[in-house]
Amino acid sequence: MTDTAHTPTKNQDFRADPAFEATRALLRAAQRIAVMSGAGMSAESGVPTFRDAQTGLWSNCRPEDLADERAYRQRPGWVWDWYMYRREQLKTVKPNAGHIALAEFQQRHPQRLTLMTQNVDRLHQAAGSTGVLELHGNWVDDRWLDPCPKTPACPVSRAAPGSPPRCPECGHLLRPDIVWFGDSLPAQVLAEAERASLACQVMLVIGTSGVVYPAAGLPIAAQHMGAAVIIINPAPTELDRIARHLLRYPSAQVLPALLDDI
Ligand code: APR
């Protein structure tokens, strides 16, 4: 139940919002803090969300047409080229003040904060965060679409260039190391994220609509264990009902002040 659900007026300064100081007090007292971020965390870095990115050749595509193993097996070159196009886009974006505030907080309190993200842009790492739990993989790495039967340990680096690159021995394809619709999340990453969610006293849920599971289940598990869930998002989310406090502000604006001097 949200104790102080406070829907501020449009241009209210967040410092005057009772939820702001209440959240700072909870953060000061917390031994273990978990953070889960989503696409909104990178919005102020100019990262087009997955759904905004369909332009040019792919402008009339649905995400399912691209981020899906079946689609990839049917049109590997077309889907691979879209990912290459997005990788080029992401080379120019930089972490924003929200990413940097979280990284600096973790540097001050290395044992207190566990950061998990649904994002694949690696902007948390670029800001200096370490041990980031990438629930949905990342844009940078590739892996084999199928294990190579001839040389099971065939390193990805040996793939012959192409669109997409192939194993020179058996012709198997590479694929982006991103969790596609229908894929399972990386088991060890999810287990670690679950442990952190169950052990924390406060969980910051930043820039996510809270509609995609199992990631969206982590704040719910934290709240069931008694943690205070704080939602940082200018818009309502599917997780608002379990929030202790709602900070309806852009994350790059509120995070630096929220974490300052804690
Ligand atoms: N600060 C905080 N939140 C913001 C900001 C901002 N500056 N700008 C937008 N948001 C919020 C939006 O209000 C929205 O609730 O970010 C949220 C983004 O929601 P989604 O686009 O659904 O992204 P996300 O929740 O991360 O999606 C989860 O779904 O597409 C799949 O695998 C993909 O990881 C992704 C998953």
mmCIF file of C-alpha atoms and ligand atoms in Angstrom:
data_model
loop_
_atom_site.group_PDB
_atom_site.id
_atom_site.type_symbol
_atom_site.label_atom_id
_atom_site.label_comp_id
_atom_site.label_asym_id
_atom_site.label_seq_id
_atom_site.Cartn_x
_atom_site.Cartn_y
_atom_site.Cartn_z
ATOM 1 C CA MET A 1 0.000 0.000 0.000
ATOM 2 C CA THR A 2 1.458 3.405 -0.853
ATOM 3 C CA ASP A 3 1.765 5.380 2.377
ATOM 4 C CA THR A 4 2.386 8.723 0.807
ATOM 5 C CA ALA A 5 1.341 8.359 -2.796
ATOM 6 C CA HIS A 6 1.857 11.910 -3.784
ATOM 7 C CA THR A 7 0.991 13.017 -7.280
ATOM 8 C CA PRO A 8 2.791 16.336 -7.429
ATOM 9 C CA THR A 9 1.701 19.152 -9.663
ATOM 10 C CA LYS A 10 3.518 19.260 -12.974
ATOM 11 C CA ASN A 11 6.342 21.579 -12.136
ATOM 12 C CA GLN A 12 6.676 20.986 -8.391
ATOM 13 C CA ASP A 13 10.298 20.764 -7.188
ATOM 14 C CA PHE A 14 10.794 17.189 -5.945
ATOM 15 C CA ARG A 15 12.543 18.446 -2.800
ATOM 16 C CA ALA A 16 9.201 19.759 -1.540
ATOM 17 C CA ASP A 17 7.623 16.340 -2.090
ATOM 18 C CA PRO A 18 7.212 14.480 1.248
ATOM 19 C CA ALA A 19 8.039 11.217 -0.565
ATOM 20 C CA PHE A 20 11.502 12.609 -1.417
ATOM 21 C CA GLU A 21 12.749 13.085 2.167
ATOM 22 C CA ALA A 22 10.921 9.956 3.337
ATOM 23 C CA THR A 23 12.805 7.959 0.700
ATOM 24 C CA ARG A 24 16.138 9.493 1.722
ATOM 25 C CA ALA A 25 15.462 8.480 5.336
ATOM 26 C CA LEU A 26 14.735 4.905 4.245
ATOM 27 C CA LEU A 27 17.926 4.814 2.141
ATOM 28 C CA ARG A 28 20.043 6.100 5.029
ATOM 29 C CA ALA A 29 18.723 3.353 7.321
ATOM 30 C CA ALA A 30 18.941 0.504 4.797
ATOM 31 C CA GLN A 31 21.754 -2.022 5.055
ATOM 32 C CA ARG A 32 20.897 -3.578 1.680
ATOM 33 C CA ILE A 33 19.510 -1.596 -1.244
ATOM 34 C CA ALA A 34 18.413 -3.134 -4.552
ATOM 35 C CA VAL A 35 17.882 -1.128 -7.723
ATOM 36 C CA MET A 36 16.033 -2.315 -10.814
ATOM 37 C CA SER A 37 16.136 -0.099 -13.894
ATOM 38 C CA GLY A 38 14.276 -0.104 -17.194
ATOM 39 C CA ALA A 39 14.301 1.832 -20.466
ATOM 40 C CA GLY A 40 13.260 5.102 -18.771
ATOM 41 C CA MET A 41 16.620 5.130 -16.957
ATOM 42 C CA SER A 42 18.286 5.763 -20.344
ATOM 43 C CA ALA A 43 15.603 8.091 -21.748
ATOM 44 C CA GLU A 44 17.605 11.200 -20.761
ATOM 45 C CA SER A 45 20.628 9.763 -22.555
ATOM 46 C CA GLY A 46 18.610 9.889 -25.737
ATOM 47 C CA VAL A 47 18.379 6.115 -26.141
ATOM 48 C CA PRO A 48 15.335 5.483 -28.314
ATOM 49 C CA THR A 49 13.260 2.794 -26.658
ATOM 50 C CA PHE A 50 13.052 -0.507 -28.447
ATOM 51 C CA ARG A 51 9.654 0.415 -29.769
ATOM 52 C CA ASP A 52 10.777 3.871 -31.026
ATOM 53 C CA ALA A 53 13.731 2.461 -32.889
ATOM 54 C CA GLN A 54 11.874 0.967 -35.804
ATOM 55 C CA THR A 55 12.919 3.305 -38.606
ATOM 56 C CA GLY A 56 14.039 2.978 -42.221
ATOM 57 C CA LEU A 57 13.949 -0.605 -43.512
ATOM 58 C CA TRP A 58 12.391 -1.779 -40.258
ATOM 59 C CA SER A 59 9.898 1.084 -39.801
ATOM 60 C CA ASN A 60 6.828 -1.106 -40.135
ATOM 61 C CA CYS A 61 8.138 -3.827 -37.804
ATOM 62 C CA ARG A 62 6.786 -4.903 -34.453
ATOM 63 C CA PRO A 63 9.353 -5.749 -31.750
ATOM 64 C CA GLU A 64 8.260 -9.378 -32.045
ATOM 65 C CA ASP A 65 9.375 -9.316 -35.716
ATOM 66 C CA LEU A 66 12.913 -8.564 -34.604
ATOM 67 C CA ALA A 67 13.598 -9.710 -31.036
ATOM 68 C CA ASP A 68 12.473 -13.293 -31.537
ATOM 69 C CA GLU A 69 14.414 -16.483 -32.333
ATOM 70 C CA ARG A 70 11.858 -17.730 -34.872
ATOM 71 C CA ALA A 71 12.014 -14.402 -36.725
ATOM 72 C CA TYR A 72 15.799 -14.613 -36.665
ATOM 73 C CA ARG A 73 15.870 -18.125 -38.081
ATOM 74 C CA GLN A 74 13.505 -17.035 -40.855
ATOM 75 C CA ARG A 75 15.322 -13.795 -41.798
ATOM 76 C CA PRO A 76 18.768 -13.837 -40.102
ATOM 77 C CA GLY A 77 20.374 -11.161 -42.296
ATOM 78 C CA TRP A 78 17.490 -8.708 -41.954
ATOM 79 C CA VAL A 79 17.262 -9.055 -38.166
ATOM 80 C CA TRP A 80 21.057 -9.050 -37.716
ATOM 81 C CA ASP A 81 21.372 -5.829 -39.749
ATOM 82 C CA TRP A 82 18.788 -4.153 -37.489
ATOM 83 C CA TYR A 83 20.880 -5.046 -34.424
ATOM 84 C CA MET A 84 24.020 -3.752 -36.135
ATOM 85 C CA TYR A 85 22.149 -0.516 -36.913
ATOM 86 C CA ARG A 86 21.116 -0.203 -33.226
ATOM 87 C CA ARG A 87 24.664 -0.951 -32.034
ATOM 88 C CA GLU A 88 25.918 1.947 -34.168
ATOM 89 C CA GLN A 89 23.207 4.191 -32.659
ATOM 90 C CA LEU A 90 24.233 3.203 -29.139
ATOM 91 C CA LYS A 91 27.918 3.974 -29.733
ATOM 92 C CA THR A 92 27.105 7.696 -29.551
ATOM 93 C CA VAL A 93 24.978 7.774 -26.376
ATOM 94 C CA LYS A 94 26.414 8.589 -22.950
ATOM 95 C CA PRO A 95 25.365 7.805 -19.377
ATOM 96 C CA ASN A 96 23.175 10.513 -17.815
ATOM 97 C CA ALA A 97 23.252 12.060 -14.340
ATOM 98 C CA GLY A 98 21.048 9.260 -13.025
ATOM 99 C CA HIS A 99 23.465 6.520 -14.125
ATOM 100 C CA ILE A 100 26.366 8.489 -12.642
ATOM 101 C CA ALA A 101 24.595 9.077 -9.318
ATOM 102 C CA LEU A 102 23.964 5.330 -8.927
ATOM 103 C CA ALA A 103 27.593 4.487 -9.823
ATOM 104 C CA GLU A 104 28.948 7.053 -7.329
ATOM 105 C CA PHE A 105 26.610 5.771 -4.611
ATOM 106 C CA GLN A 106 27.861 2.207 -5.236
ATOM 107 C CA GLN A 107 31.483 3.417 -5.040
ATOM 108 C CA ARG A 108 30.723 4.985 -1.617
ATOM 109 C CA HIS A 109 28.853 1.888 -0.408
ATOM 110 C CA PRO A 110 30.192 -1.114 -2.355
ATOM 111 C CA GLN A 111 28.533 -3.687 -0.066
ATOM 112 C CA ARG A 112 25.106 -2.050 0.200
ATOM 113 C CA LEU A 113 23.850 -1.749 -3.362
ATOM 114 C CA THR A 114 22.905 -4.416 -5.946
ATOM 115 C CA LEU A 115 22.003 -3.056 -9.380
ATOM 116 C CA MET A 116 19.900 -5.079 -11.809
ATOM 117 C CA THR A 117 18.750 -3.768 -15.166
ATOM 118 C CA GLN A 118 16.380 -4.721 -17.963
ATOM 119 C CA ASN A 119 18.377 -2.475 -20.276
ATOM 120 C CA VAL A 120 20.890 -3.809 -22.777
ATOM 121 C CA ASP A 121 22.671 -0.502 -23.457
ATOM 122 C CA ARG A 122 25.447 -0.941 -20.807
ATOM 123 C CA LEU A 123 25.134 2.708 -19.776
ATOM 124 C CA HIS A 124 25.273 1.729 -16.086
ATOM 125 C CA GLN A 125 28.692 0.174 -16.712
ATOM 126 C CA ALA A 126 29.781 3.166 -18.789
ATOM 127 C CA ALA A 127 28.942 5.359 -15.764
ATOM 128 C CA GLY A 128 31.162 3.197 -13.535
ATOM 129 C CA SER A 129 28.688 0.735 -11.975
ATOM 130 C CA THR A 130 30.117 -2.748 -11.424
ATOM 131 C CA GLY A 131 28.540 -6.163 -10.936
ATOM 132 C CA VAL A 132 25.490 -5.048 -12.928
ATOM 133 C CA LEU A 133 22.942 -7.866 -13.260
ATOM 134 C CA GLU A 134 21.837 -7.764 -16.919
ATOM 135 C CA LEU A 135 18.449 -9.469 -16.778
ATOM 136 C CA HIS A 136 17.878 -9.139 -20.539
ATOM 137 C CA GLY A 137 21.432 -9.486 -21.821
ATOM 138 C CA ASN A 138 23.276 -6.721 -23.671
ATOM 139 C CA TRP A 139 23.803 -5.248 -27.128
ATOM 140 C CA VAL A 140 27.544 -5.745 -27.138
ATOM 141 C CA ASP A 141 28.052 -9.517 -26.905
ATOM 142 C CA ASP A 142 27.127 -12.262 -29.383
ATOM 143 C CA ARG A 143 26.701 -16.004 -28.880
ATOM 144 C CA TRP A 144 26.048 -19.024 -31.069
ATOM 145 C CA LEU A 145 22.430 -19.475 -32.209
ATOM 146 C CA ASP A 146 23.074 -23.268 -31.971
ATOM 147 C CA PRO A 147 26.038 -24.993 -30.309
ATOM 148 C CA CYS A 148 28.677 -25.887 -32.892
ATOM 149 C CA PRO A 149 28.544 -29.728 -33.328
ATOM 150 C CA LYS A 150 32.050 -30.041 -34.736
ATOM 151 C CA THR A 151 33.920 -27.821 -32.326
ATOM 152 C CA PRO A 152 31.696 -27.327 -29.277
ATOM 153 C CA ALA A 153 34.166 -24.913 -27.745
ATOM 154 C CA CYS A 154 34.354 -22.888 -30.957
ATOM 155 C CA PRO A 155 34.957 -19.338 -29.688
ATOM 156 C CA VAL A 156 32.591 -16.671 -30.984
ATOM 157 C CA SER A 157 35.647 -14.704 -32.055
ATOM 158 C CA ARG A 158 36.339 -17.335 -34.764
ATOM 159 C CA ALA A 159 33.092 -16.588 -36.579
ATOM 160 C CA ALA A 160 33.590 -15.651 -40.216
ATOM 161 C CA PRO A 161 32.355 -12.105 -40.937
ATOM 162 C CA GLY A 162 28.974 -11.925 -42.567
ATOM 163 C CA SER A 163 25.445 -10.798 -42.040
ATOM 164 C CA PRO A 164 25.229 -12.576 -39.646
ATOM 165 C CA PRO A 165 28.687 -14.058 -38.977
ATOM 166 C CA ARG A 166 28.949 -17.857 -39.214
ATOM 167 C CA CYS A 167 31.127 -20.613 -37.770
ATOM 168 C CA PRO A 168 33.794 -21.402 -40.422
ATOM 169 C CA GLU A 169 33.547 -25.107 -39.502
ATOM 170 C CA CYS A 170 29.835 -25.835 -39.542
ATOM 171 C CA GLY A 171 28.194 -22.636 -40.812
ATOM 172 C CA HIS A 172 26.189 -22.093 -37.602
ATOM 173 C CA LEU A 173 25.108 -18.507 -37.022
ATOM 174 C CA LEU A 174 25.965 -16.026 -34.290
ATOM 175 C CA ARG A 175 23.084 -14.195 -32.577
ATOM 176 C CA PRO A 176 23.020 -11.122 -30.298
ATOM 177 C CA ASP A 177 23.326 -12.082 -26.606
ATOM 178 C CA ILE A 178 19.985 -10.426 -25.835
ATOM 179 C CA VAL A 179 17.020 -12.129 -24.168
ATOM 180 C CA TRP A 180 14.431 -12.400 -26.945
ATOM 181 C CA PHE A 181 10.690 -12.855 -26.574
ATOM 182 C CA GLY A 182 10.239 -16.457 -25.502
ATOM 183 C CA ASP A 183 13.828 -16.848 -24.246
ATOM 184 C CA SER A 184 14.558 -17.708 -20.596
ATOM 185 C CA LEU A 185 16.492 -15.146 -18.615
ATOM 186 C CA PRO A 186 20.104 -16.108 -17.784
ATOM 187 C CA ALA A 187 19.571 -18.447 -14.800
ATOM 188 C CA GLN A 188 22.509 -17.327 -12.650
ATOM 189 C CA VAL A 189 21.761 -13.629 -13.180
ATOM 190 C CA LEU A 190 18.095 -14.135 -12.272
ATOM 191 C CA ALA A 191 19.014 -16.158 -9.161
ATOM 192 C CA GLU A 192 21.343 -13.394 -7.992
ATOM 193 C CA ALA A 193 18.701 -10.739 -8.694
ATOM 194 C CA GLU A 194 16.129 -12.747 -6.708
ATOM 195 C CA ARG A 195 18.538 -13.072 -3.770
ATOM 196 C CA ALA A 196 19.193 -9.320 -3.728
ATOM 197 C CA SER A 197 15.462 -8.563 -4.007
ATOM 198 C CA LEU A 198 14.615 -10.837 -1.062
ATOM 199 C CA ALA A 199 17.432 -9.485 1.115
ATOM 200 C CA CYS A 200 17.011 -5.731 0.621
ATOM 201 C CA GLN A 201 15.254 -3.246 2.901
ATOM 202 C CA VAL A 202 14.725 -0.744 0.076
ATOM 203 C CA MET A 203 14.253 -1.347 -3.655
ATOM 204 C CA LEU A 204 14.410 1.558 -6.121
ATOM 205 C CA VAL A 205 12.407 0.720 -9.272
ATOM 206 C CA ILE A 206 13.504 3.195 -11.905
ATOM 207 C CA GLY A 207 12.138 3.841 -15.396
ATOM 208 C CA THR A 208 10.187 0.658 -15.983
ATOM 209 C CA SER A 209 6.537 0.124 -16.845
ATOM 210 C CA GLY A 210 6.628 -3.081 -14.780
ATOM 211 C CA VAL A 211 4.800 -5.162 -17.392
ATOM 212 C CA VAL A 212 7.487 -7.685 -18.388
ATOM 213 C CA TYR A 213 8.015 -10.748 -16.163
ATOM 214 C CA PRO A 214 9.946 -12.289 -14.485
ATOM 215 C CA ALA A 215 11.770 -8.938 -14.010
ATOM 216 C CA ALA A 216 8.597 -7.178 -12.848
ATOM 217 C CA GLY A 217 8.134 -9.906 -10.205
ATOM 218 C CA LEU A 218 11.339 -8.915 -8.392
ATOM 219 C CA PRO A 219 9.953 -5.734 -6.756
ATOM 220 C CA ILE A 220 6.834 -7.705 -5.790
ATOM 221 C CA ALA A 221 9.019 -10.330 -4.084
ATOM 222 C CA ALA A 222 10.963 -7.588 -2.302
ATOM 223 C CA GLN A 223 7.768 -5.990 -1.045
ATOM 224 C CA HIS A 224 6.456 -9.365 0.164
ATOM 225 C CA MET A 225 9.611 -9.634 2.288
ATOM 226 C CA GLY A 226 8.896 -6.247 3.836
ATOM 227 C CA ALA A 227 11.140 -4.051 1.703
ATOM 228 C CA ALA A 228 10.051 -0.496 0.904
ATOM 229 C CA VAL A 229 9.593 -0.299 -2.897
ATOM 230 C CA ILE A 230 10.182 3.203 -4.280
ATOM 231 C CA ILE A 231 9.073 3.880 -7.858
ATOM 232 C CA ILE A 232 10.869 6.591 -9.823
ATOM 233 C CA ASN A 233 8.881 7.265 -12.983
ATOM 234 C CA PRO A 234 7.070 10.361 -14.337
ATOM 235 C CA ALA A 235 4.125 8.137 -15.324
ATOM 236 C CA PRO A 236 1.981 5.534 -13.549
ATOM 237 C CA THR A 237 3.237 1.941 -13.716
ATOM 238 C CA GLU A 238 1.865 -1.562 -13.154
ATOM 239 C CA LEU A 239 3.857 -1.680 -9.889
ATOM 240 C CA ASP A 240 2.494 1.493 -8.284
ATOM 241 C CA ARG A 241 0.121 -0.584 -6.130
ATOM 242 C CA ILE A 242 3.037 -2.085 -4.172
ATOM 243 C CA ALA A 243 5.027 1.147 -3.822
ATOM 244 C CA ARG A 244 5.820 2.668 -0.429
ATOM 245 C CA HIS A 245 6.524 5.976 -2.198
ATOM 246 C CA LEU A 246 6.070 7.263 -5.751
ATOM 247 C CA LEU A 247 8.597 9.781 -7.084
ATOM 248 C CA ARG A 248 6.966 10.978 -10.275
ATOM 249 C CA TYR A 249 10.056 12.666 -11.703
ATOM 250 C CA PRO A 250 12.590 11.947 -14.445
ATOM 251 C CA SER A 251 15.332 9.751 -12.973
ATOM 252 C CA ALA A 252 18.269 11.851 -14.213
ATOM 253 C CA GLN A 253 16.798 14.823 -12.306
ATOM 254 C CA VAL A 254 15.834 13.202 -9.017
ATOM 255 C CA LEU A 255 18.527 10.519 -8.485
ATOM 256 C CA PRO A 256 21.538 12.841 -7.939
ATOM 257 C CA ALA A 257 19.680 14.739 -5.167
ATOM 258 C CA LEU A 258 18.083 11.583 -3.741
ATOM 259 C CA LEU A 259 21.442 9.822 -3.293
ATOM 260 C CA ASP A 260 23.463 12.907 -2.426
ATOM 261 C CA ASP A 261 25.462 12.594 0.794
ATOM 262 C CA ILE A 262 23.889 9.281 1.815
HETATM 263 N N1 APR B 1 12.841 8.738 -15.900
HETATM 264 C C1 APR B 1 12.189 7.662 -15.369
HETATM 265 N N2 APR B 1 11.288 6.919 -16.055
HETATM 266 C C2 APR B 1 11.040 7.296 -17.334
HETATM 267 C C3 APR B 1 11.668 8.396 -17.956
HETATM 268 C C4 APR B 1 12.600 9.133 -17.180
HETATM 269 N N3 APR B 1 13.232 10.208 -17.681
HETATM 270 N N4 APR B 1 11.189 8.497 -19.244
HETATM 271 C C5 APR B 1 10.312 7.489 -19.412
HETATM 272 N N5 APR B 1 10.216 6.766 -18.266
HETATM 273 C C6 APR B 1 9.390 5.575 -18.008
HETATM 274 C C7 APR B 1 8.105 5.483 -18.789
HETATM 275 O O1 APR B 1 7.064 6.188 -18.120
HETATM 276 C C8 APR B 1 7.857 3.961 -18.778
HETATM 277 O O2 APR B 1 7.060 3.602 -17.656
HETATM 278 O O3 APR B 1 10.142 4.452 -18.420
HETATM 279 C C9 APR B 1 9.251 3.354 -18.622
HETATM 280 C C10 APR B 1 9.706 2.564 -19.829
HETATM 281 O O4 APR B 1 8.823 1.461 -19.972
HETATM 282 P P1 APR B 1 9.062 0.433 -21.163
HETATM 283 O O5 APR B 1 9.287 1.164 -22.438
HETATM 284 O O6 APR B 1 7.972 -0.611 -21.065
HETATM 285 O O7 APR B 1 10.487 -0.218 -20.819
HETATM 286 P P2 APR B 1 10.794 -1.371 -19.798
HETATM 287 O O8 APR B 1 9.852 -1.337 -18.633
HETATM 288 O O9 APR B 1 12.238 -1.293 -19.504
HETATM 289 O O10 APR B 1 10.507 -2.684 -20.712
HETATM 290 C C11 APR B 1 10.843 -3.925 -20.128
HETATM 291 O O11 APR B 1 10.320 -5.021 -22.236
HETATM 292 O O12 APR B 1 10.649 -4.351 -24.440
HETATM 293 C C12 APR B 1 10.978 -5.331 -23.490
HETATM 294 O O13 APR B 1 12.974 -6.541 -23.024
HETATM 295 C C13 APR B 1 12.454 -5.239 -23.236
HETATM 296 O O14 APR B 1 13.716 -4.761 -21.228
HETATM 297 C C14 APR B 1 12.549 -4.424 -21.945
HETATM 298 C C15 APR B 1 11.301 -4.876 -21.211
#
